[in-house]
mmCIF file of C-alpha atoms in Angstrom:
data_model
loop_
_atom_site.group_PDB
_atom_site.id
_atom_site.type_symbol
_atom_site.label_atom_id
_atom_site.label_comp_id
_atom_site.label_asym_id
_atom_site.label_seq_id
_atom_site.Cartn_x
_atom_site.Cartn_y
_atom_site.Cartn_z
ATOM 1 C CA MET Z 3 -6.295 -17.583 5.815
ATOM 2 C CA THR Z 4 -6.296 -16.844 9.519
ATOM 3 C CA LEU Z 5 -5.416 -13.170 9.148
ATOM 4 C CA LEU Z 6 -8.180 -12.557 6.665
ATOM 5 C CA ARG Z 7 -10.759 -14.319 8.791
ATOM 6 C CA SER Z 8 -9.677 -12.297 11.824
ATOM 7 C CA THR Z 9 -9.946 -9.008 9.955
ATOM 8 C CA ALA Z 10 -13.305 -9.857 8.444
ATOM 9 C CA ILE Z 11 -14.810 -10.949 11.769
ATOM 10 C CA HIS Z 12 -13.662 -7.840 13.636
ATOM 11 C CA ALA Z 13 -14.839 -5.545 10.873
ATOM 12 C CA ALA Z 14 -18.214 -7.265 10.617
ATOM 13 C CA LEU Z 15 -18.875 -7.169 14.360
ATOM 14 C CA ALA Z 16 -17.832 -3.532 14.624
ATOM 15 C CA ALA Z 17 -19.979 -2.541 11.670
ATOM 16 C CA LEU Z 18 -23.004 -3.816 13.590
ATOM 17 C CA THR Z 19 -22.237 -1.779 16.699
ATOM 18 C CA LEU Z 20 -20.356 1.290 15.478
ATOM 19 C CA PRO Z 21 -22.050 2.595 12.335
ATOM 20 C CA ALA Z 22 -20.911 6.131 13.142
ATOM 21 C CA LEU Z 23 -17.271 5.277 12.495
ATOM 22 C CA THR Z 24 -17.253 3.947 8.930
ATOM 23 C CA ALA Z 25 -18.271 0.869 6.938
ATOM 24 C CA GLY Z 26 -15.921 -1.329 8.970
ATOM 25 C CA ALA Z 27 -14.326 -0.652 12.320
ATOM 26 C CA TRP Z 28 -12.716 -2.308 15.312
ATOM 27 C CA ALA Z 29 -13.440 -0.598 18.627
ATOM 28 C CA ALA Z 30 -10.942 -0.588 21.490
ATOM 29 C CA ASP Z 31 -9.184 2.448 23.036
ATOM 30 C CA SER Z 32 -11.608 5.343 22.614
ATOM 31 C CA GLU Z 33 -8.784 7.881 22.986
ATOM 32 C CA LEU Z 34 -7.099 6.965 19.706
ATOM 33 C CA THR Z 35 -8.742 6.373 16.334
ATOM 34 C CA VAL Z 36 -6.586 5.036 13.506
ATOM 35 C CA PHE Z 37 -7.986 5.202 9.957
ATOM 36 C CA ASP Z 38 -6.217 2.353 8.174
ATOM 37 C CA TRP Z 39 -6.180 -0.398 5.579
ATOM 38 C CA ALA Z 40 -7.801 -3.619 6.780
ATOM 39 C CA GLY Z 41 -5.172 -6.034 8.055
ATOM 40 C CA PHE Z 42 -2.999 -3.492 9.840
ATOM 41 C CA GLU Z 43 -5.037 -3.836 13.035
ATOM 42 C CA GLU Z 44 -3.074 -6.993 13.869
ATOM 43 C CA PRO Z 45 -1.696 -6.367 17.405
ATOM 44 C CA VAL Z 46 1.750 -7.790 16.676
ATOM 45 C CA ILE Z 47 2.491 -4.694 14.572
ATOM 46 C CA TYR Z 48 2.061 -2.255 17.480
ATOM 47 C CA GLN Z 49 2.363 -4.516 20.532
ATOM 48 C CA GLY Z 50 4.216 -1.853 22.510
ATOM 49 C CA TYR Z 51 1.090 0.308 22.514
ATOM 50 C CA ILE Z 52 -0.977 -2.517 23.980
ATOM 51 C CA ASP Z 53 1.686 -3.255 26.569
ATOM 52 C CA LYS Z 54 1.508 0.361 27.717
ATOM 53 C CA HIS Z 55 -2.241 0.979 27.557
ATOM 54 C CA GLY Z 56 -3.783 -2.464 27.953
ATOM 55 C CA GLU Z 57 -5.618 -2.413 24.605
ATOM 56 C CA GLY Z 58 -5.130 -1.347 21.034
ATOM 57 C CA PRO Z 59 -6.586 1.770 19.421
ATOM 58 C CA THR Z 60 -9.940 1.947 17.707
ATOM 59 C CA PHE Z 61 -9.536 1.211 13.997
ATOM 60 C CA ALA Z 62 -11.686 2.343 11.096
ATOM 61 C CA PHE Z 63 -10.971 0.847 7.686
ATOM 62 C CA TYR Z 64 -10.847 1.976 4.059
ATOM 63 C CA GLY Z 65 -10.225 0.196 0.779
ATOM 64 C CA ASP Z 66 -8.010 2.654 -1.112
ATOM 65 C CA ASP Z 67 -6.165 5.921 -0.642
ATOM 66 C CA ASP Z 68 -8.592 8.097 -2.568
ATOM 67 C CA GLU Z 69 -11.545 6.755 -0.584
ATOM 68 C CA ALA Z 70 -9.735 7.547 2.675
ATOM 69 C CA PHE Z 71 -8.917 11.091 1.592
ATOM 70 C CA GLN Z 72 -12.487 11.807 0.504
ATOM 71 C CA LYS Z 73 -13.858 10.600 3.835
ATOM 72 C CA VAL Z 74 -11.430 12.708 5.866
ATOM 73 C CA ALA Z 75 -12.017 15.740 3.629
ATOM 74 C CA SER Z 76 -15.764 15.256 4.157
ATOM 75 C CA GLY Z 77 -15.409 15.436 7.924
ATOM 76 C CA PHE Z 78 -14.642 11.925 9.144
ATOM 77 C CA LYS Z 79 -12.789 12.246 12.447
ATOM 78 C CA ALA Z 80 -9.685 10.239 13.257
ATOM 79 C CA ASP Z 81 -6.296 10.936 14.787
ATOM 80 C CA VAL Z 82 -3.977 9.419 12.176
ATOM 81 C CA VAL Z 83 -4.332 8.048 8.646
ATOM 82 C CA HIS Z 84 -2.069 5.563 6.840
ATOM 83 C CA PRO Z 85 -1.748 6.795 3.231
ATOM 84 C CA CYS Z 86 0.895 5.838 0.730
ATOM 85 C CA SER Z 87 3.412 8.479 -0.182
ATOM 86 C CA GLN Z 88 1.816 10.017 -3.261
ATOM 87 C CA MET Z 89 -1.194 11.144 -1.184
ATOM 88 C CA VAL Z 90 0.735 13.254 1.339
ATOM 89 C CA SER Z 91 0.691 16.505 -0.634
ATOM 90 C CA LYS Z 92 -3.049 16.104 -1.163
ATOM 91 C CA TYR Z 93 -3.693 15.962 2.592
ATOM 92 C CA ARG Z 94 -1.370 18.890 3.175
ATOM 93 C CA ASP Z 95 -2.786 21.061 0.377
ATOM 94 C CA ALA Z 96 -6.262 20.483 1.814
ATOM 95 C CA GLY Z 97 -5.095 21.682 5.237
ATOM 96 C CA LEU Z 98 -6.000 18.379 6.896
ATOM 97 C CA ILE Z 99 -2.701 17.530 8.586
ATOM 98 C CA GLU Z 100 -0.164 19.070 10.943
ATOM 99 C CA PRO Z 101 3.578 18.442 11.293
ATOM 100 C CA TRP Z 102 4.928 15.677 13.496
ATOM 101 C CA ASP Z 103 7.120 16.484 16.473
ATOM 102 C CA VAL Z 104 9.955 14.095 15.663
ATOM 103 C CA SER Z 105 11.645 14.886 18.980
ATOM 104 C CA ARG Z 106 8.955 12.578 20.374
ATOM 105 C CA ILE Z 107 9.780 9.797 17.880
ATOM 106 C CA PRO Z 108 13.268 8.445 18.731
ATOM 107 C CA ALA Z 109 13.288 5.959 15.829
ATOM 108 C CA TYR Z 110 12.921 8.786 13.298
ATOM 109 C CA ALA Z 111 16.708 9.239 13.400
ATOM 110 C CA ASP Z 112 17.037 5.588 12.283
ATOM 111 C CA MET Z 113 14.832 6.013 9.201
ATOM 112 C CA ASP Z 114 16.242 4.494 6.008
ATOM 113 C CA PRO Z 115 17.289 7.581 3.989
ATOM 114 C CA GLU Z 116 16.180 5.983 0.725
ATOM 115 C CA LEU Z 117 12.627 5.658 2.057
ATOM 116 C CA ASN Z 118 12.492 9.145 3.564
ATOM 117 C CA ASN Z 119 14.071 11.143 0.758
ATOM 118 C CA SER Z 120 11.317 13.526 -0.325
ATOM 119 C CA GLU Z 121 10.622 17.207 0.224
ATOM 120 C CA VAL Z 122 6.958 16.233 0.304
ATOM 121 C CA PHE Z 123 7.635 14.311 3.519
ATOM 122 C CA HIS Z 124 9.646 17.015 5.262
ATOM 123 C CA ASP Z 125 10.606 20.623 4.514
ATOM 124 C CA ASP Z 126 11.440 23.870 6.300
ATOM 125 C CA GLU Z 127 7.952 23.949 7.805
ATOM 126 C CA GLY Z 128 8.187 20.548 9.454
ATOM 127 C CA VAL Z 129 7.898 16.778 9.089
ATOM 128 C CA TRP Z 130 4.559 15.939 7.470
ATOM 129 C CA TYR Z 131 4.873 12.202 7.045
ATOM 130 C CA ILE Z 132 6.339 9.270 8.959
ATOM 131 C CA PRO Z 133 7.118 6.387 6.549
ATOM 132 C CA THR Z 134 6.416 3.137 8.377
ATOM 133 C CA ASP Z 135 6.232 0.353 5.782
ATOM 134 C CA TRP Z 136 7.196 -0.477 2.223
ATOM 135 C CA GLY Z 137 6.619 -3.237 -0.247
ATOM 136 C CA ALA Z 138 6.694 -4.318 -3.866
ATOM 137 C CA THR Z 139 4.069 -4.480 -6.564
ATOM 138 C CA ALA Z 140 5.021 -7.252 -8.960
ATOM 139 C CA VAL Z 141 3.696 -10.304 -10.813
ATOM 140 C CA ALA Z 142 2.047 -13.019 -8.725
ATOM 141 C CA TYR Z 143 1.372 -16.170 -10.709
ATOM 142 C CA ASN Z 144 0.290 -19.789 -10.378
ATOM 143 C CA THR Z 145 3.509 -21.756 -10.799
ATOM 144 C CA GLU Z 146 1.587 -24.874 -11.875
ATOM 145 C CA THR Z 147 -0.293 -23.234 -14.755
ATOM 146 C CA VAL Z 148 1.986 -20.366 -15.819
ATOM 147 C CA PRO Z 149 5.480 -21.101 -17.184
ATOM 148 C CA ALA Z 150 8.213 -18.941 -15.657
ATOM 149 C CA GLU Z 151 9.192 -17.670 -19.109
ATOM 150 C CA ASP Z 152 5.706 -16.168 -19.543
ATOM 151 C CA VAL Z 153 6.224 -13.837 -16.590
ATOM 152 C CA ALA Z 154 9.711 -12.812 -17.694
ATOM 153 C CA SER Z 155 7.970 -9.827 -19.290
ATOM 154 C CA LEU Z 156 5.107 -7.601 -18.194
ATOM 155 C CA ASP Z 157 3.574 -8.263 -21.598
ATOM 156 C CA VAL Z 158 2.013 -11.327 -19.977
ATOM 157 C CA PHE Z 159 -0.798 -8.909 -19.043
ATOM 158 C CA ILE Z 160 -1.550 -8.240 -22.737
ATOM 159 C CA ASP Z 161 -0.836 -11.756 -24.004
ATOM 160 C CA PRO Z 162 -3.980 -13.161 -25.717
ATOM 161 C CA ASP Z 163 -3.255 -16.551 -24.136
ATOM 162 C CA TYR Z 164 -4.143 -15.003 -20.766
ATOM 163 C CA ALA Z 165 -7.410 -13.396 -21.781
ATOM 164 C CA GLY Z 166 -9.779 -13.620 -18.819
ATOM 165 C CA ARG Z 167 -7.017 -15.009 -16.588
ATOM 166 C CA THR Z 168 -5.443 -11.838 -15.170
ATOM 167 C CA SER Z 169 -6.276 -9.450 -12.364
ATOM 168 C CA LEU Z 170 -5.148 -5.880 -11.718
ATOM 169 C CA PRO Z 171 -5.575 -3.754 -8.596
ATOM 170 C CA ASP Z 172 -8.408 -1.255 -8.523
ATOM 171 C CA SER Z 173 -5.738 1.287 -7.643
ATOM 172 C CA SER Z 174 -4.767 4.009 -10.069
ATOM 173 C CA ASP Z 175 -1.238 4.364 -8.698
ATOM 174 C CA ASP Z 176 -0.413 0.679 -9.019
ATOM 175 C CA VAL Z 177 -1.853 0.171 -12.496
ATOM 176 C CA TRP Z 178 -0.051 3.243 -13.796
ATOM 177 C CA ALA Z 179 3.195 2.020 -12.259
ATOM 178 C CA LEU Z 180 2.641 -1.190 -14.242
ATOM 179 C CA ALA Z 181 1.765 0.625 -17.457
ATOM 180 C CA TYR Z 182 4.720 3.013 -17.226
ATOM 181 C CA LEU Z 183 7.139 0.156 -16.563
ATOM 182 C CA ALA Z 184 5.710 -1.870 -19.444
ATOM 183 C CA THR Z 185 6.291 1.064 -21.805
ATOM 184 C CA GLY Z 186 9.812 1.841 -20.647
ATOM 185 C CA VAL Z 187 9.308 4.495 -17.949
ATOM 186 C CA THR Z 188 10.979 3.926 -14.578
ATOM 187 C CA ASP Z 189 10.591 7.447 -13.136
ATOM 188 C CA TRP Z 190 7.045 8.806 -13.013
ATOM 189 C CA THR Z 191 8.033 12.194 -11.635
ATOM 190 C CA ASP Z 192 8.846 13.496 -15.143
ATOM 191 C CA VAL Z 193 6.377 11.953 -17.602
ATOM 192 C CA THR Z 194 5.798 13.463 -21.042
ATOM 193 C CA ASP Z 195 2.435 13.581 -22.816
ATOM 194 C CA GLU Z 196 3.713 10.941 -25.235
ATOM 195 C CA GLN Z 197 4.716 8.614 -22.398
ATOM 196 C CA PHE Z 198 1.358 9.083 -20.710
ATOM 197 C CA LYS Z 199 -0.453 8.196 -23.939
ATOM 198 C CA ALA Z 200 1.725 5.133 -24.549
ATOM 199 C CA ALA Z 201 1.052 3.882 -21.036
ATOM 200 C CA ALA Z 202 -2.698 4.503 -21.407
ATOM 201 C CA ASP Z 203 -2.763 2.600 -24.717
ATOM 202 C CA TRP Z 204 -0.947 -0.332 -23.103
ATOM 203 C CA LEU Z 205 -3.323 -0.290 -20.141
ATOM 204 C CA ARG Z 206 -6.317 -0.478 -22.472
ATOM 205 C CA LYS Z 207 -4.855 -3.650 -23.965
ATOM 206 C CA ALA Z 208 -4.262 -5.060 -20.492
ATOM 207 C CA HIS Z 209 -7.866 -4.262 -19.541
ATOM 208 C CA GLU Z 210 -9.072 -6.666 -22.246
ATOM 209 C CA ASN Z 211 -7.468 -9.597 -20.385
ATOM 210 C CA VAL Z 212 -8.731 -8.698 -16.917
ATOM 211 C CA ALA Z 213 -11.135 -11.122 -15.272
ATOM 212 C CA ALA Z 214 -11.570 -8.808 -12.266
ATOM 213 C CA TYR Z 215 -10.000 -5.817 -10.584
ATOM 214 C CA TRP Z 216 -9.148 -6.575 -6.977
ATOM 215 C CA SER Z 217 -9.878 -4.003 -4.279
ATOM 216 C CA ASP Z 218 -7.809 -5.505 -1.461
ATOM 217 C CA PRO Z 219 -5.168 -8.252 -1.138
ATOM 218 C CA SER Z 220 -7.620 -10.745 0.323
ATOM 219 C CA GLU Z 221 -9.783 -10.448 -2.788
ATOM 220 C CA GLN Z 222 -6.770 -10.851 -5.043
ATOM 221 C CA ALA Z 223 -5.651 -13.940 -3.110
ATOM 222 C CA GLN Z 224 -9.143 -15.415 -3.287
ATOM 223 C CA LEU Z 225 -9.334 -14.824 -7.051
ATOM 224 C CA MET Z 226 -6.139 -16.808 -7.500
ATOM 225 C CA ALA Z 227 -6.966 -19.494 -4.938
ATOM 226 C CA SER Z 228 -10.317 -20.156 -6.654
ATOM 227 C CA GLY Z 229 -8.603 -20.743 -9.991
ATOM 228 C CA GLN Z 230 -10.368 -17.815 -11.630
ATOM 229 C CA VAL Z 231 -7.096 -15.917 -12.097
ATOM 230 C CA ASP Z 232 -3.593 -17.190 -12.856
ATOM 231 C CA VAL Z 233 -1.646 -13.925 -13.076
ATOM 232 C CA ALA Z 234 -2.060 -10.781 -10.966
ATOM 233 C CA TRP Z 235 -0.280 -7.486 -10.412
ATOM 234 C CA SER Z 236 0.084 -7.966 -6.688
ATOM 235 C CA TRP Z 237 1.323 -6.458 -3.446
ATOM 236 C CA ASN Z 238 3.403 -8.555 -1.056
ATOM 237 C CA ASP Z 239 0.511 -9.331 1.250
ATOM 238 C CA GLY Z 240 -1.543 -11.164 -1.367
ATOM 239 C CA VAL Z 241 1.429 -13.448 -1.930
ATOM 240 C CA VAL Z 242 1.923 -13.979 1.820
ATOM 241 C CA TYR Z 243 -1.730 -15.010 2.215
ATOM 242 C CA LEU Z 244 -1.438 -17.491 -0.657
ATOM 243 C CA GLN Z 245 1.821 -18.918 0.696
ATOM 244 C CA ALA Z 246 0.136 -19.448 4.069
ATOM 245 C CA ASP Z 247 -2.520 -21.548 2.336
ATOM 246 C CA ASP Z 248 0.097 -23.582 0.412
ATOM 247 C CA TYR Z 249 -1.081 -22.186 -2.921
ATOM 248 C CA PRO Z 250 1.572 -22.641 -5.656
ATOM 249 C CA VAL Z 251 2.363 -18.940 -6.000
ATOM 250 C CA GLY Z 252 5.408 -17.280 -7.498
ATOM 251 C CA PHE Z 253 6.278 -13.593 -7.165
ATOM 252 C CA GLN Z 254 8.208 -12.297 -10.156
ATOM 253 C CA ARG Z 255 9.824 -9.007 -9.165
ATOM 254 C CA ALA Z 256 12.379 -9.033 -11.959
ATOM 255 C CA PRO Z 257 10.649 -9.183 -15.336
ATOM 256 C CA LYS Z 258 12.792 -7.467 -17.947
ATOM 257 C CA GLU Z 259 10.830 -4.206 -17.645
ATOM 258 C CA GLY Z 260 11.022 -4.222 -13.835
ATOM 259 C CA SER Z 261 8.599 -3.905 -10.937
ATOM 260 C CA SER Z 262 7.391 -1.242 -8.527
ATOM 261 C CA LYS Z 263 8.114 -0.233 -4.946
ATOM 262 C CA PHE Z 264 5.727 1.675 -2.698
ATOM 263 C CA ILE Z 265 6.122 3.502 0.606
ATOM 264 C CA CYS Z 266 3.301 4.023 3.106
ATOM 265 C CA GLY Z 267 3.164 5.761 6.465
ATOM 266 C CA PHE Z 268 1.177 7.995 8.774
ATOM 267 C CA VAL Z 269 -0.035 11.587 8.698
ATOM 268 C CA ASN Z 270 -1.159 13.416 11.854
ATOM 269 C CA LEU Z 271 -4.636 14.874 11.350
ATOM 270 C CA LYS Z 272 -5.422 18.346 12.626
ATOM 271 C CA ASP Z 273 -7.871 18.541 15.494
ATOM 272 C CA GLY Z 274 -7.958 14.784 16.037
ATOM 273 C CA PRO Z 275 -10.528 13.801 18.664
ATOM 274 C CA GLY Z 276 -8.163 11.588 20.644
ATOM 275 C CA ASN Z 277 -5.190 11.849 22.968
ATOM 276 C CA GLU Z 278 -2.088 13.264 21.255
ATOM 277 C CA ASP Z 279 0.239 11.434 23.648
ATOM 278 C CA LYS Z 280 -1.299 8.165 22.497
ATOM 279 C CA VAL Z 281 -0.754 9.167 18.861
ATOM 280 C CA TYR Z 282 2.985 9.219 19.558
ATOM 281 C CA ASP Z 283 2.841 6.023 21.607
ATOM 282 C CA PHE Z 284 1.242 4.310 18.619
ATOM 283 C CA ILE Z 285 3.831 5.545 16.113
ATOM 284 C CA ASN Z 286 6.690 4.636 18.428
ATOM 285 C CA ALA Z 287 5.268 1.133 18.862
ATOM 286 C CA TRP Z 288 4.982 0.775 15.062
ATOM 287 C CA LEU Z 289 8.627 1.801 14.557
ATOM 288 C CA ALA Z 290 10.044 -0.406 17.330
ATOM 289 C CA PRO Z 291 12.533 -2.967 15.923
ATOM 290 C CA GLU Z 292 10.547 -5.852 17.420
ATOM 291 C CA SER Z 293 7.491 -4.830 15.369
ATOM 292 C CA ALA Z 294 9.312 -5.461 12.082
ATOM 293 C CA LYS Z 295 8.880 -9.228 12.228
ATOM 294 C CA GLY Z 296 5.169 -8.920 13.005
ATOM 295 C CA LEU Z 297 4.767 -6.621 10.011
ATOM 296 C CA LEU Z 298 6.616 -9.046 7.756
ATOM 297 C CA ASP Z 299 4.823 -12.151 9.023
ATOM 298 C CA THR Z 300 1.279 -10.764 8.843
ATOM 299 C CA ILE Z 301 1.403 -8.377 5.874
ATOM 300 C CA GLY Z 302 4.650 -9.181 4.074
ATOM 301 C CA TYR Z 303 5.932 -5.600 4.209
ATOM 302 C CA GLY Z 304 9.272 -4.180 5.273
ATOM 303 C CA ALA Z 305 10.067 -1.787 8.095
ATOM 304 C CA THR Z 306 11.348 1.700 7.269
ATOM 305 C CA THR Z 307 14.009 1.829 9.970
ATOM 306 C CA THR Z 308 17.408 0.310 9.316
ATOM 307 C CA THR Z 309 17.368 -1.445 12.702
ATOM 308 C CA GLY Z 310 13.962 -2.922 12.013
ATOM 309 C CA MET Z 311 14.977 -4.301 8.611
ATOM 310 C CA GLU Z 312 18.148 -5.797 10.081
ATOM 311 C CA THR Z 313 15.959 -8.009 12.287
ATOM 312 C CA VAL Z 314 14.101 -9.551 9.311
ATOM 313 C CA MET Z 315 16.386 -9.447 6.286
ATOM 314 C CA ASP Z 316 16.758 -13.190 5.924
ATOM 315 C CA GLU Z 317 15.401 -15.897 3.640
ATOM 316 C CA GLU Z 318 11.853 -15.207 4.836
ATOM 317 C CA ALA Z 319 12.080 -11.549 3.823
ATOM 318 C CA VAL Z 320 13.421 -12.514 0.418
ATOM 319 C CA LYS Z 321 10.604 -15.053 0.035
ATOM 320 C CA THR Z 322 7.984 -12.347 0.552
ATOM 321 C CA GLY Z 323 9.579 -10.089 -2.051
ATOM 322 C CA LEU Z 324 11.748 -7.723 -0.021
ATOM 323 C CA GLY Z 325 15.152 -8.862 -1.202
ATOM 324 C CA PRO Z 326 17.339 -7.076 -3.761
ATOM 325 C CA ILE Z 327 16.585 -7.579 -7.453
ATOM 326 C CA ASP Z 328 18.507 -7.085 -10.680
ATOM 327 C CA ALA Z 329 15.839 -5.235 -12.647
ATOM 328 C CA PRO Z 330 14.489 -1.690 -12.982
ATOM 329 C CA ILE Z 331 12.373 -0.378 -10.111
ATOM 330 C CA LEU Z 332 9.742 2.330 -10.380
ATOM 331 C CA ASN Z 333 9.569 3.942 -6.951
ATOM 332 C CA GLN Z 334 6.079 5.210 -6.189
ATOM 333 C CA THR Z 335 7.420 8.437 -4.733
ATOM 334 C CA PRO Z 336 5.169 11.522 -4.700
ATOM 335 C CA ASN Z 337 4.488 12.786 -8.205
ATOM 336 C CA ASP Z 338 2.708 15.846 -9.534
ATOM 337 C CA PRO Z 339 -0.855 16.034 -8.111
ATOM 338 C CA GLN Z 340 -2.245 17.165 -11.479
ATOM 339 C CA GLN Z 341 -0.605 14.205 -13.213
ATOM 340 C CA ARG Z 342 -2.039 11.878 -10.589
ATOM 341 C CA ASN Z 343 -5.540 13.318 -11.139
ATOM 342 C CA GLU Z 344 -5.187 12.772 -14.891
ATOM 343 C CA GLN Z 345 -4.083 9.190 -14.297
ATOM 344 C CA LEU Z 346 -7.044 8.585 -12.008
ATOM 345 C CA ALA Z 347 -9.535 10.003 -14.519
ATOM 346 C CA GLU Z 348 -8.031 8.021 -17.393
ATOM 347 C CA PHE Z 349 -8.070 4.801 -15.360
ATOM 348 C CA GLU Z 350 -11.783 5.237 -14.657
ATOM 349 C CA LYS Z 351 -12.425 5.606 -18.414
ATOM 350 C CA ILE Z 352 -10.342 2.507 -19.188
ATOM 351 C CA LYS Z 353 -12.241 0.405 -16.618
ATOM 352 C CA ALA Z 354 -15.494 1.602 -18.159
ATOM 353 C CA GLY Z 355 -14.342 0.390 -21.576
ATOM 354 C CA PHE Z 356 -13.484 3.746 -23.133
#
């Protein structure tokens, strides 16, 4: 897995020399610090920035959205952060971000309306969020050991035949998307107490089958490649990594209950230590149509601009799980912050066996 090796090497070297940044970092342009998921430092995603400035920004890495928020809220300094959509209101409510000046982002006018349709992202006070990438969370499985009919339903995760053979993400949002779908909910913006309880009960059953919770796509891919796990609730990138290693992986996005879709992007932190002009250069490089293929090839995610997606919507995009499906989709759009906190607390209890 070339990408994974590259990420791990850069993070390990930077951790030895830049302990002040965070647990893992990649130092380059000192005038722009990007706080991001590991893997997104691949230059092909923002090549236009390098072409203009001669090097990429400095990256610091986190493992999940809640970890990133806690670090920023505790004083960690960066210029931009790359949260998924349900975290935006949390950053805003905490007073950590400022609106974007979209007059400086030409591609904003080309944003896919379906991916930018939220008052949490933009309102009368400004544009708070620039969606940059999207993907699917669905069922990855070993096609040599798991019959296709077994993954025709999300109940594969509670099937006794798969005890000790499944893996779920250590991500509250993704596991609740799974649990809601499995119990008949496709819109998590209006969940009743009864629906929450049904999903929690289902998730407790699924927990009994879990061999391990994965914290990042490389770990999920390694769990499957080692033979320890045959079925995983997976993002696109874990599947892309396995495909690159010729692992017999399938990606079932259309079980009868459906699958999930997530949107991620960038927020502009207040009082960032870097150069604001370079912040906009970075975002514009990300949204350039030519960056869409690099994003698809390295991570397996789709671009949020219509022009960008037009450059990659071919058999390769469908292979990585970005094509249309005939099944319900739970969009991980921003939901009520209190509901999200309850989901997070309940997930921690379930993982602890309660």
